[in-house]
CSV table of C-alpha atoms in Angstrom, one decimal:
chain,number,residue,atom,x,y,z
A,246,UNK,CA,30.7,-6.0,15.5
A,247,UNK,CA,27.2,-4.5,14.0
A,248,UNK,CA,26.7,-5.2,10.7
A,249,UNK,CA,26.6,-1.8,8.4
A,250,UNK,CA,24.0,-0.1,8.0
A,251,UNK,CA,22.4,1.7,4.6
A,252,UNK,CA,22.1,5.3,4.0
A,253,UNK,CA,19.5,6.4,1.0
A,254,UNK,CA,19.1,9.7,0.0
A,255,UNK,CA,17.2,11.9,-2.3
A,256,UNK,CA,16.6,15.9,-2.3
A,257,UNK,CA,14.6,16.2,0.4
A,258,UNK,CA,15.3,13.5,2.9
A,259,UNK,CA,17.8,10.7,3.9
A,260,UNK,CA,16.9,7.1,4.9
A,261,UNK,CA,18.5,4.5,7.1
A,262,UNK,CA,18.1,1.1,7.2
A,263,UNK,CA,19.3,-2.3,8.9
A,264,UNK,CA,18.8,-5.2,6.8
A,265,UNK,CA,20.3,-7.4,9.6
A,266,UNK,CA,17.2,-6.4,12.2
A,267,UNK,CA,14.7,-7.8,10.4
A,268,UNK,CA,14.7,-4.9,7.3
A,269,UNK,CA,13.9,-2.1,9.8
A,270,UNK,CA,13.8,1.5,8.8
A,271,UNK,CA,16.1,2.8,11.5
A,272,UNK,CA,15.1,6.8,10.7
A,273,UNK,CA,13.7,8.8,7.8
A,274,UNK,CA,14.7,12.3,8.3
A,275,UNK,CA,14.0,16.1,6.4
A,276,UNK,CA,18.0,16.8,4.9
A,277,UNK,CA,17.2,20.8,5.4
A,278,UNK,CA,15.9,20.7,9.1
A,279,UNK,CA,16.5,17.0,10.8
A,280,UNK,CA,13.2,16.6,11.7
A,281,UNK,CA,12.0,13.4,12.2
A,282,UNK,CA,9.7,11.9,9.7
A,283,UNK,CA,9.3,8.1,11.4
A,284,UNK,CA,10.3,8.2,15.0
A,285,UNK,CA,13.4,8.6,16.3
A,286,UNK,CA,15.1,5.4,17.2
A,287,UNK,CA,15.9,4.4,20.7
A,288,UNK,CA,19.3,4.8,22.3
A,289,UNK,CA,21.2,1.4,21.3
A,290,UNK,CA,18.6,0.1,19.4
A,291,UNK,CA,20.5,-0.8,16.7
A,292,UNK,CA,23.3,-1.7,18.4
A,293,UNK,CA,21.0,-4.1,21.2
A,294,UNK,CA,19.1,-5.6,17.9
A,295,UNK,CA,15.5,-4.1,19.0
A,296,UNK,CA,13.0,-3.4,15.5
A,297,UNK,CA,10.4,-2.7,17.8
A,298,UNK,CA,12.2,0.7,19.4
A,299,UNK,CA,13.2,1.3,15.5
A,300,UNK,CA,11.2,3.4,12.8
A,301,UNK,CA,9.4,0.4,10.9
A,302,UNK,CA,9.6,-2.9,9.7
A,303,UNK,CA,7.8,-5.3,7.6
A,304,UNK,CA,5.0,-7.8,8.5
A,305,UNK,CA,5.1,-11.2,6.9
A,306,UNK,CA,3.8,-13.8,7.0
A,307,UNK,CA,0.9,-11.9,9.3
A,308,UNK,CA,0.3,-8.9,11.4
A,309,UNK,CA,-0.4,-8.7,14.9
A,310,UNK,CA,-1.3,-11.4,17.5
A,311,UNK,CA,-2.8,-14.8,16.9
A,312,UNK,CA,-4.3,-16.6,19.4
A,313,UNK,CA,-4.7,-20.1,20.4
A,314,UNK,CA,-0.6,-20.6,19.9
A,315,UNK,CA,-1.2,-21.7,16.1
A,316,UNK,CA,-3.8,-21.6,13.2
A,317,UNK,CA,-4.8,-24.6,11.3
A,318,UNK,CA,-4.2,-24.7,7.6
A,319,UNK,CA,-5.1,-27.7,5.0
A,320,UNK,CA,-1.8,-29.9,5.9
A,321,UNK,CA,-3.4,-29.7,9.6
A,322,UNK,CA,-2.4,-27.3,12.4
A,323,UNK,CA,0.8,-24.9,12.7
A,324,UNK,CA,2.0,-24.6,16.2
A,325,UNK,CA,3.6,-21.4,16.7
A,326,UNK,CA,5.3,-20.2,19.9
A,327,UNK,CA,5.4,-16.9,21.7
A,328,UNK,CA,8.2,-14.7,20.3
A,329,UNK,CA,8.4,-11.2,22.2
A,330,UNK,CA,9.1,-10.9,25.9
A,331,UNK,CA,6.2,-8.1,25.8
A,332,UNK,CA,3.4,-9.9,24.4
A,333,UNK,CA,2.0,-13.5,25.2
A,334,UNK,CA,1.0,-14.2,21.8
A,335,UNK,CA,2.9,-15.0,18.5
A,336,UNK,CA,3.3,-11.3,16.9
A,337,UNK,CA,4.0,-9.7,13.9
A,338,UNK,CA,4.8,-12.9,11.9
A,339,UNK,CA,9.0,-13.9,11.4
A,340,UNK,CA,10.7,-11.1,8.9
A,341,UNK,CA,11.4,-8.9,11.4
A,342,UNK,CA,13.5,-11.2,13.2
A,343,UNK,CA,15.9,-12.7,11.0
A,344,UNK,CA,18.3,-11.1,9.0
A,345,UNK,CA,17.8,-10.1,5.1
A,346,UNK,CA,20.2,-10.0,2.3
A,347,UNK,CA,21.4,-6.6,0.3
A,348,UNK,CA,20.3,-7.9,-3.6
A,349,UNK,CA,21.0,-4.7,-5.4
A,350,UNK,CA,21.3,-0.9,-4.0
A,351,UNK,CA,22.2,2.5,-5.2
A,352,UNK,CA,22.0,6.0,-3.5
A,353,UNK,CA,18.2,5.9,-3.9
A,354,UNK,CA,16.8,2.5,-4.1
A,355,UNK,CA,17.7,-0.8,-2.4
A,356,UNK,CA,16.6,-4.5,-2.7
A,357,UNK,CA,16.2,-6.6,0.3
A,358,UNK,CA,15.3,-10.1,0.1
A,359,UNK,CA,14.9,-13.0,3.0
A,360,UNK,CA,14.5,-16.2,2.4
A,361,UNK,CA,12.7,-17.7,5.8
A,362,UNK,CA,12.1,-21.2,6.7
A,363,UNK,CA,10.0,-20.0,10.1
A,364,UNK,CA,7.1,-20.7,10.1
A,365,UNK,CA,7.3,-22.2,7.2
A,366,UNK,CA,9.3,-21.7,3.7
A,367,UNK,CA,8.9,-18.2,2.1
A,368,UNK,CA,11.0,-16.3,0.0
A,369,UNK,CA,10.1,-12.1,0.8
A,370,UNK,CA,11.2,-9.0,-1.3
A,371,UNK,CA,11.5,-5.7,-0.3
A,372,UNK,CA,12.1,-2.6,-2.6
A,373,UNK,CA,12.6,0.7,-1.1
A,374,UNK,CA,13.1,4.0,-3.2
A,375,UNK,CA,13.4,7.6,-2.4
A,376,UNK,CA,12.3,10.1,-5.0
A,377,UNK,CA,11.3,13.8,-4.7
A,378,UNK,CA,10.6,13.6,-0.9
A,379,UNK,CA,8.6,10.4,-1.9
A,380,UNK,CA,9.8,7.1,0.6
A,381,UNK,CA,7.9,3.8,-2.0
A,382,UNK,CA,8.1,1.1,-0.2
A,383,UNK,CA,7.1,-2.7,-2.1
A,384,UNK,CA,6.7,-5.7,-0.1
A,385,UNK,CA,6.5,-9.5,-2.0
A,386,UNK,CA,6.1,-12.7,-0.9
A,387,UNK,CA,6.1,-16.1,-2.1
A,388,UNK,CA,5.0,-19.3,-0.3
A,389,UNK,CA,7.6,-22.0,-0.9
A,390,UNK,CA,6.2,-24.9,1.0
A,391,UNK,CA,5.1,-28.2,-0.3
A,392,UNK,CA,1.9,-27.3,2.0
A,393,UNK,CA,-0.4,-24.5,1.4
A,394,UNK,CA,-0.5,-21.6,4.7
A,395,UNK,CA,-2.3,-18.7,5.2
A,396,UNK,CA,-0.3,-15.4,4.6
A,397,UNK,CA,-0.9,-11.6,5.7
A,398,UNK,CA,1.3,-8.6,5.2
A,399,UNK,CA,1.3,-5.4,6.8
A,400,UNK,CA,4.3,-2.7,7.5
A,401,UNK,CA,4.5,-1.4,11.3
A,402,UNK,CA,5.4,2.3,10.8
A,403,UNK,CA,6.4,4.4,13.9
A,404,UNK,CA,5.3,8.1,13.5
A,405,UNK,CA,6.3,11.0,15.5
A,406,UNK,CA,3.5,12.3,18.0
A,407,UNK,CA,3.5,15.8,18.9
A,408,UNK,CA,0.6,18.3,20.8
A,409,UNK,CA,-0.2,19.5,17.1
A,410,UNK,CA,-0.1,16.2,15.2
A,411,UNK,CA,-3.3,15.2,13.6
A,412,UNK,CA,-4.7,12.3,11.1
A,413,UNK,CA,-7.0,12.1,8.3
A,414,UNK,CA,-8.5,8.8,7.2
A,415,UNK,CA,-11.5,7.1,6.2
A,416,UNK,CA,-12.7,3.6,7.7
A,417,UNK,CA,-16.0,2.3,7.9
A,418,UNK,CA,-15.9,0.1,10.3
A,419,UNK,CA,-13.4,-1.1,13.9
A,420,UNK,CA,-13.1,-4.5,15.7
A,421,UNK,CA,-13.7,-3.6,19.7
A,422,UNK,CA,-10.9,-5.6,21.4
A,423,UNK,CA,-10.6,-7.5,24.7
A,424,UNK,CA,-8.0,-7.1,28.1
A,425,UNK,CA,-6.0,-9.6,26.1
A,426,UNK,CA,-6.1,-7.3,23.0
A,427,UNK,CA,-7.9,-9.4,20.7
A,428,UNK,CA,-10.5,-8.6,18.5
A,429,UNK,CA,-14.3,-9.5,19.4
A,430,UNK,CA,-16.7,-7.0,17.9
A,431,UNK,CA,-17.0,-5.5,14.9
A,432,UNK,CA,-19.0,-2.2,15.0
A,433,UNK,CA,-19.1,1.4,13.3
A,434,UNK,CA,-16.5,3.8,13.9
A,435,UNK,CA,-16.9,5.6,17.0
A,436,UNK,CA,-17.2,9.3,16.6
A,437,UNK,CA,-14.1,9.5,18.9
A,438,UNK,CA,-12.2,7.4,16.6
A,439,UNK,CA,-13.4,9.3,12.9
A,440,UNK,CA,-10.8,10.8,10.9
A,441,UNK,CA,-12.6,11.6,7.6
A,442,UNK,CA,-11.5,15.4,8.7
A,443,UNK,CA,-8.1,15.8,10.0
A,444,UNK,CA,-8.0,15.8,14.0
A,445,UNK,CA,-5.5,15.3,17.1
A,446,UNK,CA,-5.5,12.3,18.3
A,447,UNK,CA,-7.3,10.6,20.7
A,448,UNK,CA,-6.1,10.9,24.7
A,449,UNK,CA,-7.1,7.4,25.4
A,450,UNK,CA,-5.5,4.6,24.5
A,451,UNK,CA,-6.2,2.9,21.1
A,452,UNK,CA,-5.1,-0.3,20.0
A,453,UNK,CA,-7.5,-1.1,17.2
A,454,UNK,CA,-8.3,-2.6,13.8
A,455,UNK,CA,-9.8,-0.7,11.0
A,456,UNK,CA,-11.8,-1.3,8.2
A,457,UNK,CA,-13.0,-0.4,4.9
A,458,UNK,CA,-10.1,1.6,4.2
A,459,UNK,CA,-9.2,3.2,0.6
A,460,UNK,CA,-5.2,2.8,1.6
A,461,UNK,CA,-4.8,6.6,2.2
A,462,UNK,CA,-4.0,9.0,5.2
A,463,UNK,CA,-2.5,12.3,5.7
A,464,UNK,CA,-0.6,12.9,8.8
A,465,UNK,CA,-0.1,16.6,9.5
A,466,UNK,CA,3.0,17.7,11.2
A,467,UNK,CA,2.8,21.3,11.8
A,468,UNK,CA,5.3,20.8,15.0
A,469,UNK,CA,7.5,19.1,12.7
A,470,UNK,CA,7.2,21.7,9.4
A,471,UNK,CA,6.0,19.1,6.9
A,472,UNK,CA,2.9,16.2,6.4
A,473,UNK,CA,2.6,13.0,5.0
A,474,UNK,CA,0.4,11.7,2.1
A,475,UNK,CA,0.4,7.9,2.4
A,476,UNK,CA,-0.9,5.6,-0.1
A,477,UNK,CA,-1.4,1.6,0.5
A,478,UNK,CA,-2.2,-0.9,-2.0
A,479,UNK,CA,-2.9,-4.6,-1.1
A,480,UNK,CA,-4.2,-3.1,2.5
A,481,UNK,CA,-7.8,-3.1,3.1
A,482,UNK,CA,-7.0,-2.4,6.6
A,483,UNK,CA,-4.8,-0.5,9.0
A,484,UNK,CA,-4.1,-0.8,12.3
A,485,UNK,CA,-4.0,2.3,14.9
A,486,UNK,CA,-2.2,2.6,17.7
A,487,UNK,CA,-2.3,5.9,20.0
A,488,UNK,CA,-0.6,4.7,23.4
A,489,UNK,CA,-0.8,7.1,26.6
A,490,UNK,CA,1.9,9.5,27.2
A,491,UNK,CA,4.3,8.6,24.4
A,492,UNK,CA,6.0,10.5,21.9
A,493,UNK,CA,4.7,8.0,18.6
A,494,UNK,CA,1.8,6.6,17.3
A,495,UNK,CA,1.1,4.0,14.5
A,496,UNK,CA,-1.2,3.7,11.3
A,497,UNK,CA,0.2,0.8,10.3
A,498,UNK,CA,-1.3,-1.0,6.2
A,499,UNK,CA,-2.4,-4.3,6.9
A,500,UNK,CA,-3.9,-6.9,4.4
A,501,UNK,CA,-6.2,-8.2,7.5
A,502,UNK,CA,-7.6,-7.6,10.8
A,503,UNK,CA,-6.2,-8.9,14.0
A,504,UNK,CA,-6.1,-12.9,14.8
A,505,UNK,CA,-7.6,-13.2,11.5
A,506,UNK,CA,-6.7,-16.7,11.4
A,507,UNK,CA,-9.7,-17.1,14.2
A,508,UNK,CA,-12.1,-15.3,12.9
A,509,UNK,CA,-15.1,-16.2,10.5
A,510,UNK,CA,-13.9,-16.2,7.0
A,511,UNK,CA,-10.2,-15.7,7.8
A,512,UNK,CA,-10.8,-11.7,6.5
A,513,UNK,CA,-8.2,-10.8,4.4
A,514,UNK,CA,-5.7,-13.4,4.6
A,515,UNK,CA,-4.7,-15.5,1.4
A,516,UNK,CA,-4.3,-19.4,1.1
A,517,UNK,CA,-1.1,-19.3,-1.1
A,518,UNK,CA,-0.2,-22.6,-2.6
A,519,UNK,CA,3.8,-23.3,-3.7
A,520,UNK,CA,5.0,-21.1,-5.7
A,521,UNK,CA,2.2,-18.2,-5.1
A,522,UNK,CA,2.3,-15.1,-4.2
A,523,UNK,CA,0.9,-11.8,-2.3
A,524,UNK,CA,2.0,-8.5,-2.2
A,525,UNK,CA,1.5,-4.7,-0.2
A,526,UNK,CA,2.5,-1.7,-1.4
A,527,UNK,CA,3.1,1.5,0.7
A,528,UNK,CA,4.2,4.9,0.1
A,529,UNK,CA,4.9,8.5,2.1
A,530,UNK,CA,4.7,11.6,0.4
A,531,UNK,CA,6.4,14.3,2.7
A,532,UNK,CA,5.6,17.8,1.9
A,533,UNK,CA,7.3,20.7,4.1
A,534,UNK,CA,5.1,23.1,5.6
C-alpha cells in the first residue's frame, strides 16, 4: 500500500507532498485554473517511488555528481557508491532516497524531519508553508557524526517549460562541463546563457553551474497565466538545466558548484563538526497574470 500523501493549501494554490519519497513535492498547482506551477508528475511516479519524475525534492548532504566514487574528509576518505541507474556517479546526496517523518502539520505548514545514517549521521529539517500564493520552503541540517564531513544543500525544482516561458537572473560567472558532465572551466557567462533581462530559453542543451548569484529569479509563465518570484538564501549558486525537447527545465539553489568536493578550495561546501549545522532557504512567489 502507498503511504498517504499531504495536501497544503492556501488561497491561491494547493500543494502535494510525499514524505515517504525522499520529501518530494509531488505538484504545486493554481486552485482557480490547475495550471501547473512545478511540473506535472509522471504517470505512477508516486506509486513506482521515482522523486526524480516528481516536482522537487531536497539535496543533502550535496548536490549533483561527485567524482572519483568518494571525497576525502579529515577522518580519511568516504567511499560512496553509484546510486541512480541514469547516472554513473553518486548524485544528489541521500534525502531523497529514504523516507522522512511527519513532525507537525496543519492545512498550511508541515514539518518533515529525516534522520539519515547514509553517508554518514545527519539529522535534516524541512519546513514548508503556503501563504498568500507564497510556497517558503526551509531546509536544516545537522552533522551527527563523531567525524567531521563536508556538507552541501541545494533543492532540485522541476518547472514547467512552455514556447513562451522565459527566466531572469543574474550570475557572474559558469563552470564549462565535460562529456561526463563534470565541471572543468570556469569562465564568464556566455551571452547565450545571460539572463539579467528576461528571455526564452536556450534551444541547446544546458547542464551548467552558476555563479555569483544574489538567490533571486523570476520565471515568467505567460502560457501558464502567472510567474514566479524566487528568493534563495544560503545559495550562492544555482544550477540550470534546459534539456532538448522536454516539457521542464530546472533552476535549482545550490550552496556549491558541481563535484565541489574535487575542486580547489572545495567552493561552497562546509566542514561541519558534531553537532553543527547549515542551512538553505528557498521561496516561490506566484503571481497570476
Amino acid at each position: 500500500m502507498t503511504p498517504p500523501l499531504l495536501h497544503l493549501q492556501d488561497e491561491l494554490t494547493r500543494l502535494t507532498l510525499a514524505p515517504h519519497l525522499g520529501a518530494s513535492f509531488v505538484e504545486w498547482t493554481l486552485r482557480s485554473t490547475g495550471a501547473p506551477l512545478l511540473r506535472p508528475p509522471a504517470p505512477q511516479a508516486v506509486e513506482n517511488g521515482l522523486p526524480g519524475k516528481l516536482g522537487c525534492f531536497p539535496l543533502i548532504p550535496w548536490s549533483n555528481r561527485i567524482a572519483q566514487s568518494g571525497f576525502d574528509c579529515p577522518g580519511g576518505w568516504l567511499a560512496l557508491d553509484a546510486n541512480s541507474p541514469n547516472d554513473p556517479f553518486p548524485i544528489h546526496g541521500s534525502a531523497w532516497q529514504q523516507p522522512w517523518q511527519v513532525a507537525e502539520q496543519s492545512a498550511q505548514e508541515v514539518l518533515l524531519q529525516l534522520d539519515s545514517q547514509t553517508p554518514f549521521a545527519y539529522c535534516a529539517s524541512l519546513r514548508i508553508r503556503l501563504s498568500g500564493g507564497q510556497l517558503q520552503i526551509a531546509l536544516h541540517v545537522t552533522h551527527m557524526a563523531e567525524q567531521a564531513a563536508w556538507h552541501g544543500l541545494g533543492l532540485h525544482p522541476y518547472f514547467p517549460r512552455t514556447a513562451g516561458t522565459r527566466l531572469q537572473t543574474r550570475a557572474s560567472e559558469v563552470w564549462m562541463c565535460d562529456a561526463a558532465k563534470l565541471p572543468t572551466e570556469l569562465t564568464d557567462v556566455p551571452s547565450d546563457w545571460d539572463f539579467q533581462q528576461a528571455r526564452s530559453l536556450p534551444k541547446t542543451l544546458v547542464d551548467n553551474g552558476f555563479g555569483g548569484w544574489d538567490g533571486r529569479c523570476l520565471i515568467q509563465q505567460p502560457d501558464l497565466g502567472y510567474e514566479l518570484e524566487c528568493r534563495a538564501s544560503g545559495s550562492d549558486y544555482f544550477l540550470l538545466y534546459c534539456p532538448v525537447g522536454l516539457d521542464f527545465f530546472c533552476i535549482e539553489p545550490v550552496s556549491h558548484p558541481v563535484n565541489a568536493h574535487h575542486l580547489p578550495g572545495r567552493p561552497g561546501l562546509r566542514l561541519l563538526e558534531q553537532g553543527q549545522s547549515v542551512a538553505l532557504g528557498f521561496s516561490m512567489q506566484c503571481r497570476e497574470l
